[in-house]
XYZ file of N, CA and C in Angstrom:
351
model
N 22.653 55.793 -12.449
C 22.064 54.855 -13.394
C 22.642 53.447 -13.206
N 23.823 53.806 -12.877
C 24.718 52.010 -13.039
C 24.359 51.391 -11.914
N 23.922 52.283 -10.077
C 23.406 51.574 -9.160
C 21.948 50.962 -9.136
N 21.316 51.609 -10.389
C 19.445 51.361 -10.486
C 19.921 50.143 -11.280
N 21.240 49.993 -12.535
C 20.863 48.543 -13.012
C 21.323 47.417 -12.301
N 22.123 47.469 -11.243
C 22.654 46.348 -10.861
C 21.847 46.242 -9.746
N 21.033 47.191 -8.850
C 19.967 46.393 -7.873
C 19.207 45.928 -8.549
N 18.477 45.909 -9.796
C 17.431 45.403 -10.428
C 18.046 43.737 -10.842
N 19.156 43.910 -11.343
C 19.876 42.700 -11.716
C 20.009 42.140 -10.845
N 20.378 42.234 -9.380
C 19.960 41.705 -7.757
C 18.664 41.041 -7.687
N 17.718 41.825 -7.829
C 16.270 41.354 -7.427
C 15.922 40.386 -8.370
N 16.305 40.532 -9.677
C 16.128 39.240 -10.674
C 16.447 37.683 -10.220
N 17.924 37.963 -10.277
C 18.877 36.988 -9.646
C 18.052 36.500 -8.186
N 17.788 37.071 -7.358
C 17.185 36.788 -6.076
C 15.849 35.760 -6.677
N 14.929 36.558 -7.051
C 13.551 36.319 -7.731
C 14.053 34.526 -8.021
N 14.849 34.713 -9.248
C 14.766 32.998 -10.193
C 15.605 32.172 -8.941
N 16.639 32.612 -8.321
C 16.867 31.770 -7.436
C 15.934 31.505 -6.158
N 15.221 32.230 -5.931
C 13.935 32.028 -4.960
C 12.944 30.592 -5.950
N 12.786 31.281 -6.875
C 12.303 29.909 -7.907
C 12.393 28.267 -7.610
N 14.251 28.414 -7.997
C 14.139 27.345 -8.041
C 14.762 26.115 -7.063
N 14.764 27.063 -5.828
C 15.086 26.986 -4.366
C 13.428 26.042 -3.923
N 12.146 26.637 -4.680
C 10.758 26.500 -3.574
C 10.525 25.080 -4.756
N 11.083 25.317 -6.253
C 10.452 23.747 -6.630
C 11.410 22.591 -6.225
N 12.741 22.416 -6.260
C 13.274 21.896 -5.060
C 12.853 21.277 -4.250
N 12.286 22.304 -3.348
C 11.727 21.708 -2.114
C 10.260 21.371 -1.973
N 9.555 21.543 -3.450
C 8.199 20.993 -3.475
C 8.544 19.327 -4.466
N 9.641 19.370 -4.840
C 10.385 18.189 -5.586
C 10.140 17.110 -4.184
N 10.849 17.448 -3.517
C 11.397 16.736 -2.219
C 10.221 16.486 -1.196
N 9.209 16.775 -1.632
C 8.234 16.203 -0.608
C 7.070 15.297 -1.561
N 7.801 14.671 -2.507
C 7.131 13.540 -3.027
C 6.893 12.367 -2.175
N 5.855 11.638 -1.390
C 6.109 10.544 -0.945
C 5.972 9.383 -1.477
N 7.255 8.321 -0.950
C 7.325 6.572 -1.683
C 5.522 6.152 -2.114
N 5.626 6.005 -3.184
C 4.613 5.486 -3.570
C 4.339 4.441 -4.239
N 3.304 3.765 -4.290
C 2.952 2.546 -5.986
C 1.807 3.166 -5.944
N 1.256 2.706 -7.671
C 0.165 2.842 -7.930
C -0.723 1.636 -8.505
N -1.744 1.289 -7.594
C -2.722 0.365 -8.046
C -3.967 0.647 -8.552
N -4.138 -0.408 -9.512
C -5.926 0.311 -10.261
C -6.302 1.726 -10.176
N -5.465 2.597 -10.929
C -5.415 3.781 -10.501
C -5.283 4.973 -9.813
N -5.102 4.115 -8.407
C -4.877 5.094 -7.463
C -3.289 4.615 -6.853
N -3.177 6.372 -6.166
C -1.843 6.481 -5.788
C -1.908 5.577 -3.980
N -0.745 4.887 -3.584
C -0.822 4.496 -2.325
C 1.107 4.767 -1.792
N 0.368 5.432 -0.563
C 1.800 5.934 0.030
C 2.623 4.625 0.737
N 3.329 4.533 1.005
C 4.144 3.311 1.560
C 4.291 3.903 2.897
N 3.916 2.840 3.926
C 4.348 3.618 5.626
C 5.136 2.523 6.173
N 5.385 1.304 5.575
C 6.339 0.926 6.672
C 5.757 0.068 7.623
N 4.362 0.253 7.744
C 3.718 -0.246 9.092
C 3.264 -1.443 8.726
N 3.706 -2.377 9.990
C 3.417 -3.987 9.830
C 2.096 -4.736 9.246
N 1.854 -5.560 8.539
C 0.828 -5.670 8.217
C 0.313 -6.724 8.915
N -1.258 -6.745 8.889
C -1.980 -7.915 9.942
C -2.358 -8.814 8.521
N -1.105 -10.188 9.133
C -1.353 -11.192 7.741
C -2.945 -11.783 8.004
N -3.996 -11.464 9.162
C -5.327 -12.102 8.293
C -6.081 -10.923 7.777
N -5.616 -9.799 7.385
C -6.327 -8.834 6.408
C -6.022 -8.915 5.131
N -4.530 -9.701 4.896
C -4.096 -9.584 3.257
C -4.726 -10.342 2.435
N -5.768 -9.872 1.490
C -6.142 -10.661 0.323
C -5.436 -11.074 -1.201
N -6.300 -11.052 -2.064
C -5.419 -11.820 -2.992
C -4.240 -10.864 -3.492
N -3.955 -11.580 -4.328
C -2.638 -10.817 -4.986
C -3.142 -10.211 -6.011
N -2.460 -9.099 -6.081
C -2.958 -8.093 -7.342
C -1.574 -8.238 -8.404
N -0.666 -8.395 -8.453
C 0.521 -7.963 -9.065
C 2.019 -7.589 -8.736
N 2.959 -7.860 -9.219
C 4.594 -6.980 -8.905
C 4.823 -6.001 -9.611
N 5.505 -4.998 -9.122
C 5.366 -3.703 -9.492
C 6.582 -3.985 -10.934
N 5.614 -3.288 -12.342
C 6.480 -3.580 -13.163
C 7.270 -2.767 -13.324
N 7.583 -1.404 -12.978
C 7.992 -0.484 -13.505
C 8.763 0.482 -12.313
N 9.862 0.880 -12.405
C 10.421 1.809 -11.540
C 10.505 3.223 -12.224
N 9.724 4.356 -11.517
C 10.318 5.544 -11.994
C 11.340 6.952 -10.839
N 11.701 7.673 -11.693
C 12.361 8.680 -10.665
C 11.490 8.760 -9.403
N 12.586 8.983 -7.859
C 12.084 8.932 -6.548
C 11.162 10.232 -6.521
N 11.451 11.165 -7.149
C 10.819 12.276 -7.054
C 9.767 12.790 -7.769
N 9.175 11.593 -8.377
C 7.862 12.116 -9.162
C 7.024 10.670 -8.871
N 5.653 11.249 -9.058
C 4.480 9.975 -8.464
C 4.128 9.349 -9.324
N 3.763 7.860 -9.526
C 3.955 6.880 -10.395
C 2.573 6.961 -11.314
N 2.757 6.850 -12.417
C 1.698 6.910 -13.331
C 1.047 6.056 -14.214
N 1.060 5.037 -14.170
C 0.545 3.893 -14.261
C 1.023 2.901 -13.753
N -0.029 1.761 -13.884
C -0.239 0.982 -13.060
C 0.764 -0.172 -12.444
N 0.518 -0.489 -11.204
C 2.098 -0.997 -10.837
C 3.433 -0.212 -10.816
N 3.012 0.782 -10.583
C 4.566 1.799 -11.038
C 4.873 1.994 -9.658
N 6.356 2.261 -9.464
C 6.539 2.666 -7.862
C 7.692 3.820 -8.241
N 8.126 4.805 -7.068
C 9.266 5.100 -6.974
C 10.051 5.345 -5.780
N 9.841 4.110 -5.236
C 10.605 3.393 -4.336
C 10.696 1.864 -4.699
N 9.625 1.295 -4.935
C 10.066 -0.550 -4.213
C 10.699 -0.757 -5.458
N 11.128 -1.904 -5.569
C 12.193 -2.350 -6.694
C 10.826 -3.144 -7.568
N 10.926 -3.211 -8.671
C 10.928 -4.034 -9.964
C 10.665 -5.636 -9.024
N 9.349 -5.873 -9.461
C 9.223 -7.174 -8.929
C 8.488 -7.287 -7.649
N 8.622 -6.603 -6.997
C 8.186 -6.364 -5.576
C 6.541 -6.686 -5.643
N 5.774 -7.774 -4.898
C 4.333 -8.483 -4.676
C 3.560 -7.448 -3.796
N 2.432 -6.984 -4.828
C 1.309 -6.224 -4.446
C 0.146 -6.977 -4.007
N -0.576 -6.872 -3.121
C -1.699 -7.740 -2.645
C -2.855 -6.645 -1.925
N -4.163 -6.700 -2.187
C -5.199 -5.829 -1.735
C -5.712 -6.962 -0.588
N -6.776 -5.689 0.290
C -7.215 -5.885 1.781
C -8.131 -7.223 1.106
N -8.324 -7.987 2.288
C -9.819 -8.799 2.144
C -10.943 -8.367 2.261
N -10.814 -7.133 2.974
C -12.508 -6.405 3.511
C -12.328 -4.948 3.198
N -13.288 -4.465 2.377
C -12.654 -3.044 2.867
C -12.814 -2.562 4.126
N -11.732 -1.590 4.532
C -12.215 -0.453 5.453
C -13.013 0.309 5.337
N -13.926 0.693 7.113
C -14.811 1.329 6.749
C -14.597 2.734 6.484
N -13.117 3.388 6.496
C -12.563 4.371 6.588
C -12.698 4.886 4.909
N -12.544 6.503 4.295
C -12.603 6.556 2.815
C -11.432 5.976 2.442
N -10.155 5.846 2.233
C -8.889 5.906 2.054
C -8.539 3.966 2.636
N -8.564 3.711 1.412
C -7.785 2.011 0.571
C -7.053 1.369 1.509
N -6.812 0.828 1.826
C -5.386 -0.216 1.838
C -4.833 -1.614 1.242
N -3.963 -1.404 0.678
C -2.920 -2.159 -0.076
C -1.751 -2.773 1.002
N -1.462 -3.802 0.508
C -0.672 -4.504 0.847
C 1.258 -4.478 0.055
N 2.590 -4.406 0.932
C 3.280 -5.034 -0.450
C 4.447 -5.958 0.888
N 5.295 -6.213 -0.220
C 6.242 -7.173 0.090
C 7.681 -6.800 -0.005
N 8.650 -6.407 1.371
C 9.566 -6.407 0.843
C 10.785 -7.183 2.305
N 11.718 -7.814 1.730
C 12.602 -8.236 2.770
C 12.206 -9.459 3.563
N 10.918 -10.044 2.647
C 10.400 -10.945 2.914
C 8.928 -10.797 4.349
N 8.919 -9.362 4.803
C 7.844 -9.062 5.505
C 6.654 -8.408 4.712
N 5.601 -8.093 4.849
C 4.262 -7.250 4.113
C 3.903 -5.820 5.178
N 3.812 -5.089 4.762
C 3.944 -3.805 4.924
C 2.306 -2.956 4.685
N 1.996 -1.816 4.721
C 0.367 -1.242 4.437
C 0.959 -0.393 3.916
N -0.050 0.176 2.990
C 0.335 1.372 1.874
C -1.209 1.567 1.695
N -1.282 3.029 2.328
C -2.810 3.972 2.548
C -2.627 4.748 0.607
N -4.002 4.797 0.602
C -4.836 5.394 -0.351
C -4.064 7.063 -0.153
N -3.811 7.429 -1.183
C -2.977 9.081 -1.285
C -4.547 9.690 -1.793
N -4.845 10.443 -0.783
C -6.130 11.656 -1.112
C -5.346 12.585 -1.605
N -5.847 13.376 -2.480
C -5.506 14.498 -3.054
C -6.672 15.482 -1.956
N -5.903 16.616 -1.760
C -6.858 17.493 -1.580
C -7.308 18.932 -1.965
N -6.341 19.248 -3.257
C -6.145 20.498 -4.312
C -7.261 20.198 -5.085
């Protein structure tokens, strides 16, 4: 009897630590984001072509935790507080946005986040 309760107490223990081992690691694959006029835009880093940047939309007012996606508008959880948002001049003919931002004194592209759940 005492070996049936302590493997069960094993598989429990296993079970919740399997838990909270997989949200963890679904935590951790949040990517840097802002959010403009509603939609989410991922941050890549990639140079921007200064005759595509149009006007200015805004600085991001709001910083939240790195690990959760920003929920209203201007929100980031990466760029700092302040940081200059600016949209394309044309759209692409592609589905998926591009945004403009500013940091270190260079402008950067930040693609449209598709959901696909």
């Amino acid at each position: 009897m005492k070996k049936w309760l302590i493997g069960c107490c094993v598989i429990l223990i296993l079970g919740v630590a399997g838990v909270f081992v997989y949200k963890n690691y679904e935590k951790h694959q949040t990517p840097t984001a802002v959010r403009v006029d509603g939609s989410d835009y991922a941050l890549t880093d990639e140079p921007a072509d200064l005759k595509e940047i149009g006007d200015f939309v805004g600085e991001v007012q709001h910083v939240v935790d790195r690990y959760e996606l920003p929920k209203r508008n201007l929100e980031s959880n990466f760029l700092k507080k302040g940081t200059k948002i600016y949209l394309e001049k044309k759209q692409s003919e592609s589905l998926a946005q591009i945004v403009f931002y500013e940091r270190d004194g260079e402008k950067f592209v930040a693609r449209e986040i598709i959901e696909t759940r």
